[in-house]
Amino acid sequence: MSIGYACLTIGIPGTSIRTCRKVNATEEKLKELILFNLESLENIIDYNIKNKIKLFRISSDIIPFGSSPVNTLAWWELFKPQFEQIGQKIKASGMRVSMHPGQYTVLNSPDEEVVLRAVEDLNYHARFLDSLGVGSEHKIVLHIGGVYQEKEIAVERFVSSYQMLSAAIKKRLVIENDDRSYTVSDVLSVSLTTGAPVIYDNLHNAINTSDVTKDDAYWIELTRKTWKPEDGPQKIHYSQQSAMGRIGAHTRTISLDPFMDFYHQVSREDLDIMLEVKDKSLSAIKCIIATTPQQHVKLLEKEWSLYKYSVLERSPKLYDVIRQLLKDKNSFPALDFYRLLDQALEMEVTTGTAVNAAAHVYGYFKNKATEREKIAFFKQLDKVEKNDGSLKTLKKMLWNLAVNYNEPYLLESYYFIL
DNA sequence: TGACGTCAAGATCCG
DNA sequence: CGGATCTTGACGTCA
């Protein structure tokens, strides 16, 4: 059982993915961006290994205009050493990666041009994974596409397009239920004719329901049969509905109580769970810690070290409650810890609490900062207190101090990103 | 024709 | 000039 996240690694320097506009996409620019992005990918893989994250979706933007005529580079040859090195790390660590072309890659469009571009896009994704040298259990996830008033005909078009795909794509392609057109039953029937395994998405199923009498465990059991040994363990997508957002909008973070309910219903060794959530890697780490058999309080202490100033900035009260909670070194109160943490993070940063936290963080530098730095900091602190200066500027000053005086504890802190 | 979703690029504004 | 904030792009479908 692996739990993973999609595309972005939150709060970790050197992991960003860059792109450019079509008009600016010169060969030079593209080469520069691809090299940059592959370095980021390697940093992400390193980070995942360090944090025991064994499931990860690689952003489709990793090669800018990867399937567009705008990009004529033979990137898979130009950056062969990089691909090999990254691929080695993925394989050696037993990590499973995937890619997921977005809603604009439509294999069943009545428009031939659209289908052609979709095939090109799938070629790009397959080529990327092939270049890493990873096996067929590293998947490309695709939705069925549009309906165009007649679902049956649209499905037939999907199937016939599917059959034209290269073996390199077919061995990786898996199909997912979506939140408006194709229910999990629809996708299962497409799987029956194509042989493509089915990714079950719980939130999409909740919105675009196939059968209200059936629960997640039922569909996971059913879709499991579409996964063959060469496909690797069955993979599903898990997300939660944002309370304030539109229907289908993902939550800021994964709420552990419902996740654990879900987990206990469906958990098994040969099931991988891809989380779809705004805070990405942060939720992956949360869910991995909450479900690990190696229950050591050290894991929570490490988490606390990263989050503590973000909590202090919102609620000194909860800050103390969590500190007390972690005092017992023989316990492993993961659920209580994250419940309190998430409760705090939902709270507003007020002037008073922000000033308090900033002053607290400044404590790291009170014996190091120059007179000039000290004066500048307290001047800005005073401004923030009087609602006359921005908190961002104040935190930027603290960040610069952390960099200049090399305080790793602060440099890792989510205080500067949450 | 705009909304949808997503992110960073690019543009513009501000001090 | 640097930093903060707003707008655009890239994609296809559907109302």
PDB file of C-alpha atoms in Angstrom, chain A residues 213-388:
ATOM      1  CA  THR A 213     -26.703   1.777  -3.214  1.00  0.00           C
ATOM      2  CA  LYS A 214     -23.027   0.884  -3.711  1.00  0.00           C
ATOM      3  CA  ASP A 215     -20.157   2.215  -1.605  1.00  0.00           C
ATOM      4  CA  ASP A 216     -16.482   2.911  -2.302  1.00  0.00           C
ATOM      5  CA  ALA A 217     -15.404  -0.543  -1.158  1.00  0.00           C
ATOM      6  CA  TYR A 218     -17.756  -2.111  -3.689  1.00  0.00           C
ATOM      7  CA  TRP A 219     -16.371  -0.133  -6.610  1.00  0.00           C
ATOM      8  CA  ILE A 220     -12.802  -0.649  -5.543  1.00  0.00           C
ATOM      9  CA  GLU A 221     -13.408  -4.375  -5.434  1.00  0.00           C
ATOM     10  CA  LEU A 222     -15.024  -4.311  -8.861  1.00  0.00           C
ATOM     11  CA  THR A 223     -12.405  -2.120 -10.571  1.00  0.00           C
ATOM     12  CA  ARG A 224      -9.657  -4.204  -8.978  1.00  0.00           C
ATOM     13  CA  LYS A 225     -10.465  -6.989 -11.417  1.00  0.00           C
ATOM     14  CA  THR A 226      -9.386  -4.783 -14.331  1.00  0.00           C
ATOM     15  CA  TRP A 227      -5.780  -4.679 -13.077  1.00  0.00           C
ATOM     16  CA  LYS A 228      -3.487  -7.347 -14.476  1.00  0.00           C
ATOM     17  CA  PRO A 229      -0.194  -8.436 -12.867  1.00  0.00           C
ATOM     18  CA  GLU A 230       1.866  -6.372 -15.335  1.00  0.00           C
ATOM     19  CA  ASP A 231      -0.152  -3.269 -14.372  1.00  0.00           C
ATOM     20  CA  GLY A 232       1.123  -3.378 -10.812  1.00  0.00           C
ATOM     21  CA  PRO A 233      -1.094  -2.907  -7.747  1.00  0.00           C
ATOM     22  CA  GLN A 234      -4.510  -1.378  -8.282  1.00  0.00           C
ATOM     23  CA  LYS A 235      -4.453   2.388  -8.015  1.00  0.00           C
ATOM     24  CA  ILE A 236      -7.274   4.707  -6.957  1.00  0.00           C
ATOM     25  CA  HIS A 237      -7.730   8.442  -6.539  1.00  0.00           C
ATOM     26  CA  TYR A 238      -8.920   9.786  -3.230  1.00  0.00           C
ATOM     27  CA  SER A 239     -10.102  13.303  -2.473  1.00  0.00           C
ATOM     28  CA  GLN A 240     -12.566  15.160  -0.291  1.00  0.00           C
ATOM     29  CA  GLN A 241     -15.163  17.758  -1.246  1.00  0.00           C
ATOM     30  CA  SER A 242     -14.281  21.292  -0.213  1.00  0.00           C
ATOM     31  CA  ALA A 243     -17.043  22.683   2.015  1.00  0.00           C
ATOM     32  CA  MET A 244     -16.930  26.173   0.545  1.00  0.00           C
ATOM     33  CA  GLY A 245     -15.797  25.426  -2.997  1.00  0.00           C
ATOM     34  CA  ARG A 246     -17.809  24.383  -6.038  1.00  0.00           C
ATOM     35  CA  ILE A 247     -18.967  20.791  -6.424  1.00  0.00           C
ATOM     36  CA  GLY A 248     -15.865  18.733  -7.127  1.00  0.00           C
ATOM     37  CA  ALA A 249     -13.425  21.218  -5.631  1.00  0.00           C
ATOM     38  CA  HIS A 250     -10.754  19.538  -3.546  1.00  0.00           C
ATOM     39  CA  THR A 251     -10.087  20.382   0.063  1.00  0.00           C
ATOM     40  CA  ARG A 252      -7.109  22.440   1.210  1.00  0.00           C
ATOM     41  CA  THR A 253      -5.826  19.468   3.138  1.00  0.00           C
ATOM     42  CA  ILE A 254      -6.963  15.893   3.769  1.00  0.00           C
ATOM     43  CA  SER A 255      -9.115  15.617   6.859  1.00  0.00           C
ATOM     44  CA  LEU A 256      -7.830  12.557   8.663  1.00  0.00           C
ATOM     45  CA  ASP A 257     -11.005  11.284  10.293  1.00  0.00           C
ATOM     46  CA  PRO A 258     -12.888  10.630   7.052  1.00  0.00           C
ATOM     47  CA  PHE A 259      -9.676   9.448   5.423  1.00  0.00           C
ATOM     48  CA  MET A 260      -9.107   6.871   8.154  1.00  0.00           C
ATOM     49  CA  ASP A 261     -12.689   5.632   7.832  1.00  0.00           C
ATOM     50  CA  PHE A 262     -12.136   5.190   4.132  1.00  0.00           C
ATOM     51  CA  TYR A 263      -8.737   3.625   4.693  1.00  0.00           C
ATOM     52  CA  HIS A 264     -10.048   1.045   7.123  1.00  0.00           C
ATOM     53  CA  GLN A 265     -12.779   0.055   4.698  1.00  0.00           C
ATOM     54  CA  VAL A 266     -10.572  -0.425   1.673  1.00  0.00           C
ATOM     55  CA  SER A 267      -7.018  -0.891   2.902  1.00  0.00           C
ATOM     56  CA  ARG A 268      -5.068  -3.815   1.529  1.00  0.00           C
ATOM     57  CA  GLU A 269      -1.440  -4.448   0.607  1.00  0.00           C
ATOM     58  CA  ASP A 270      -2.015  -4.313  -3.156  1.00  0.00           C
ATOM     59  CA  LEU A 271      -3.785  -0.955  -3.352  1.00  0.00           C
ATOM     60  CA  ASP A 272      -2.186   2.422  -4.032  1.00  0.00           C
ATOM     61  CA  ILE A 273      -3.936   5.669  -3.121  1.00  0.00           C
ATOM     62  CA  MET A 274      -3.223   8.876  -5.016  1.00  0.00           C
ATOM     63  CA  LEU A 275      -4.413  11.903  -3.040  1.00  0.00           C
ATOM     64  CA  GLU A 276      -5.814  14.897  -4.875  1.00  0.00           C
ATOM     65  CA  VAL A 277      -5.665  17.860  -2.565  1.00  0.00           C
ATOM     66  CA  LYS A 278      -4.375  21.402  -2.579  1.00  0.00           C
ATOM     67  CA  ASP A 279      -1.599  20.906  -0.056  1.00  0.00           C
ATOM     68  CA  LYS A 280      -0.230  17.955  -2.059  1.00  0.00           C
ATOM     69  CA  SER A 281       2.865  16.469  -0.394  1.00  0.00           C
ATOM     70  CA  LEU A 282       1.840  17.784   3.018  1.00  0.00           C
ATOM     71  CA  SER A 283      -1.298  15.639   3.032  1.00  0.00           C
ATOM     72  CA  ALA A 284       0.596  12.658   1.638  1.00  0.00           C
ATOM     73  CA  ILE A 285       3.002  12.814   4.582  1.00  0.00           C
ATOM     74  CA  LYS A 286       0.093  13.228   6.960  1.00  0.00           C
ATOM     75  CA  CYS A 287      -1.731  10.159   5.650  1.00  0.00           C
ATOM     76  CA  ILE A 288       1.439   8.083   5.501  1.00  0.00           C
ATOM     77  CA  ILE A 289       2.265   8.903   9.124  1.00  0.00           C
ATOM     78  CA  ALA A 290      -1.316   8.248  10.218  1.00  0.00           C
ATOM     79  CA  THR A 291      -1.240   4.770   8.693  1.00  0.00           C
ATOM     80  CA  THR A 292       2.330   3.675   9.350  1.00  0.00           C
ATOM     81  CA  PRO A 293       2.923   0.560  11.447  1.00  0.00           C
ATOM     82  CA  GLN A 294       6.119   2.217  12.736  1.00  0.00           C
ATOM     83  CA  GLN A 295       4.325   4.415  15.213  1.00  0.00           C
ATOM     84  CA  HIS A 296       7.010   6.533  16.738  1.00  0.00           C
ATOM     85  CA  VAL A 297       6.373   9.920  18.293  1.00  0.00           C
ATOM     86  CA  LYS A 298       9.531  11.181  16.561  1.00  0.00           C
ATOM     87  CA  LEU A 299       7.542  11.318  13.324  1.00  0.00           C
ATOM     88  CA  LEU A 300       5.050  13.690  14.912  1.00  0.00           C
ATOM     89  CA  GLU A 301       7.792  15.751  16.527  1.00  0.00           C
ATOM     90  CA  LYS A 302       9.365  16.253  13.114  1.00  0.00           C
ATOM     91  CA  GLU A 303       6.021  17.324  11.682  1.00  0.00           C
ATOM     92  CA  TRP A 304       5.500  19.651  14.611  1.00  0.00           C
ATOM     93  CA  SER A 305       8.869  21.276  14.003  1.00  0.00           C
ATOM     94  CA  LEU A 306       7.736  22.180  10.492  1.00  0.00           C
ATOM     95  CA  TYR A 307       4.263  23.430  11.380  1.00  0.00           C
ATOM     96  CA  LYS A 308       4.692  24.961  14.822  1.00  0.00           C
ATOM     97  CA  TYR A 309       5.141  28.621  13.840  1.00  0.00           C
ATOM     98  CA  SER A 310       2.203  28.436  11.435  1.00  0.00           C
ATOM     99  CA  VAL A 311       0.141  27.245  14.389  1.00  0.00           C
ATOM    100  CA  LEU A 312       1.547  29.864  16.742  1.00  0.00           C
ATOM    101  CA  GLU A 313       0.708  32.510  14.163  1.00  0.00           C
ATOM    102  CA  ARG A 314      -2.948  31.514  14.349  1.00  0.00           C
ATOM    103  CA  SER A 315      -3.544  30.158  17.803  1.00  0.00           C
ATOM    104  CA  PRO A 316      -1.091  30.342  20.710  1.00  0.00           C
ATOM    105  CA  LYS A 317      -3.668  28.336  22.637  1.00  0.00           C
ATOM    106  CA  LEU A 318      -3.625  25.361  20.273  1.00  0.00           C
ATOM    107  CA  TYR A 319       0.158  25.709  20.088  1.00  0.00           C
ATOM    108  CA  ASP A 320       0.305  24.922  23.780  1.00  0.00           C
ATOM    109  CA  VAL A 321      -2.256  22.151  23.543  1.00  0.00           C
ATOM    110  CA  ILE A 322      -0.212  20.399  20.847  1.00  0.00           C
ATOM    111  CA  ARG A 323       3.017  20.863  22.803  1.00  0.00           C
ATOM    112  CA  GLN A 324       1.402  19.140  25.769  1.00  0.00           C
ATOM    113  CA  LEU A 325       0.048  16.391  23.539  1.00  0.00           C
ATOM    114  CA  LEU A 326       3.535  15.489  22.303  1.00  0.00           C
ATOM    115  CA  LYS A 327       5.115  15.390  25.758  1.00  0.00           C
ATOM    116  CA  ASP A 328       4.382  11.717  26.305  1.00  0.00           C
ATOM    117  CA  LYS A 329       7.200  10.053  24.384  1.00  0.00           C
ATOM    118  CA  ASN A 330       5.587   6.618  24.590  1.00  0.00           C
ATOM    119  CA  SER A 331       2.383   7.604  22.856  1.00  0.00           C
ATOM    120  CA  PHE A 332       1.583   8.115  19.186  1.00  0.00           C
ATOM    121  CA  PRO A 333      -1.354  10.530  19.094  1.00  0.00           C
ATOM    122  CA  ALA A 334      -1.299  11.041  15.327  1.00  0.00           C
ATOM    123  CA  LEU A 335      -5.031  11.569  14.899  1.00  0.00           C
ATOM    124  CA  ASP A 336      -5.303  14.047  17.768  1.00  0.00           C
ATOM    125  CA  PHE A 337      -2.170  15.809  16.607  1.00  0.00           C
ATOM    126  CA  TYR A 338      -3.407  16.386  13.056  1.00  0.00           C
ATOM    127  CA  ARG A 339      -6.922  17.210  14.208  1.00  0.00           C
ATOM    128  CA  LEU A 340      -5.538  20.023  16.370  1.00  0.00           C
ATOM    129  CA  LEU A 341      -3.056  21.060  13.712  1.00  0.00           C
ATOM    130  CA  ASP A 342      -5.726  21.336  11.021  1.00  0.00           C
ATOM    131  CA  GLN A 343      -8.057  23.120  13.392  1.00  0.00           C
ATOM    132  CA  ALA A 344      -5.346  25.723  13.985  1.00  0.00           C
ATOM    133  CA  LEU A 345      -4.487  26.089  10.310  1.00  0.00           C
ATOM    134  CA  GLU A 346      -8.125  26.813   9.481  1.00  0.00           C
ATOM    135  CA  MET A 347      -7.989  29.791  11.827  1.00  0.00           C
ATOM    136  CA  GLU A 348      -7.304  33.307  10.720  1.00  0.00           C
ATOM    137  CA  VAL A 349      -3.936  34.973  11.215  1.00  0.00           C
ATOM    138  CA  THR A 350      -4.704  38.069  13.256  1.00  0.00           C
ATOM    139  CA  THR A 351      -2.409  41.033  13.822  1.00  0.00           C
ATOM    140  CA  GLY A 352      -1.857  40.088  17.436  1.00  0.00           C
ATOM    141  CA  THR A 353      -1.047  36.425  16.846  1.00  0.00           C
ATOM    142  CA  ALA A 354       1.114  37.259  13.809  1.00  0.00           C
ATOM    143  CA  VAL A 355       3.187  39.776  15.756  1.00  0.00           C
ATOM    144  CA  ASN A 356       3.585  37.303  18.589  1.00  0.00           C
ATOM    145  CA  ALA A 357       4.796  34.540  16.245  1.00  0.00           C
ATOM    146  CA  ALA A 358       7.151  36.847  14.349  1.00  0.00           C
ATOM    147  CA  ALA A 359       8.719  38.062  17.583  1.00  0.00           C
ATOM    148  CA  HIS A 360       9.081  34.454  18.646  1.00  0.00           C
ATOM    149  CA  VAL A 361      10.839  33.527  15.408  1.00  0.00           C
ATOM    150  CA  TYR A 362      13.073  36.579  15.727  1.00  0.00           C
ATOM    151  CA  GLY A 363      14.357  35.000  18.927  1.00  0.00           C
ATOM    152  CA  TYR A 364      16.670  32.887  16.773  1.00  0.00           C
ATOM    153  CA  PHE A 365      18.545  36.037  15.787  1.00  0.00           C
ATOM    154  CA  LYS A 366      18.423  38.225  18.852  1.00  0.00           C
ATOM    155  CA  ASN A 367      22.078  37.524  19.634  1.00  0.00           C
ATOM    156  CA  LYS A 368      23.203  37.435  16.017  1.00  0.00           C
ATOM    157  CA  ALA A 369      21.435  40.191  14.145  1.00  0.00           C
ATOM    158  CA  THR A 370      23.311  43.394  13.455  1.00  0.00           C
ATOM    159  CA  GLU A 371      22.014  46.605  14.990  1.00  0.00           C
ATOM    160  CA  ARG A 372      20.752  47.622  11.572  1.00  0.00           C
ATOM    161  CA  GLU A 373      18.841  44.333  11.105  1.00  0.00           C
ATOM    162  CA  LYS A 374      17.426  44.593  14.579  1.00  0.00           C
ATOM    163  CA  ILE A 375      16.180  48.126  14.055  1.00  0.00           C
ATOM    164  CA  ALA A 376      14.673  47.266  10.678  1.00  0.00           C
ATOM    165  CA  PHE A 377      12.880  44.232  12.088  1.00  0.00           C
ATOM    166  CA  PHE A 378      11.372  46.010  15.070  1.00  0.00           C
ATOM    167  CA  LYS A 379      10.406  48.983  12.958  1.00  0.00           C
ATOM    168  CA  GLN A 380       8.458  46.696  10.615  1.00  0.00           C
ATOM    169  CA  LEU A 381       7.047  44.724  13.561  1.00  0.00           C
ATOM    170  CA  ASP A 382       5.747  47.975  15.010  1.00  0.00           C
ATOM    171  CA  LYS A 383       4.194  48.907  11.677  1.00  0.00           C
ATOM    172  CA  VAL A 384       2.439  45.539  11.406  1.00  0.00           C
ATOM    173  CA  GLU A 385       1.164  45.940  14.941  1.00  0.00           C
ATOM    174  CA  LYS A 386      -0.350  49.287  13.995  1.00  0.00           C
ATOM    175  CA  ASN A 387      -1.799  47.793  10.798  1.00  0.00           C
ATOM    176  CA  ASP A 388       0.467  50.101   8.832  1.00  0.00           C
TER     177      ASP A 388
END
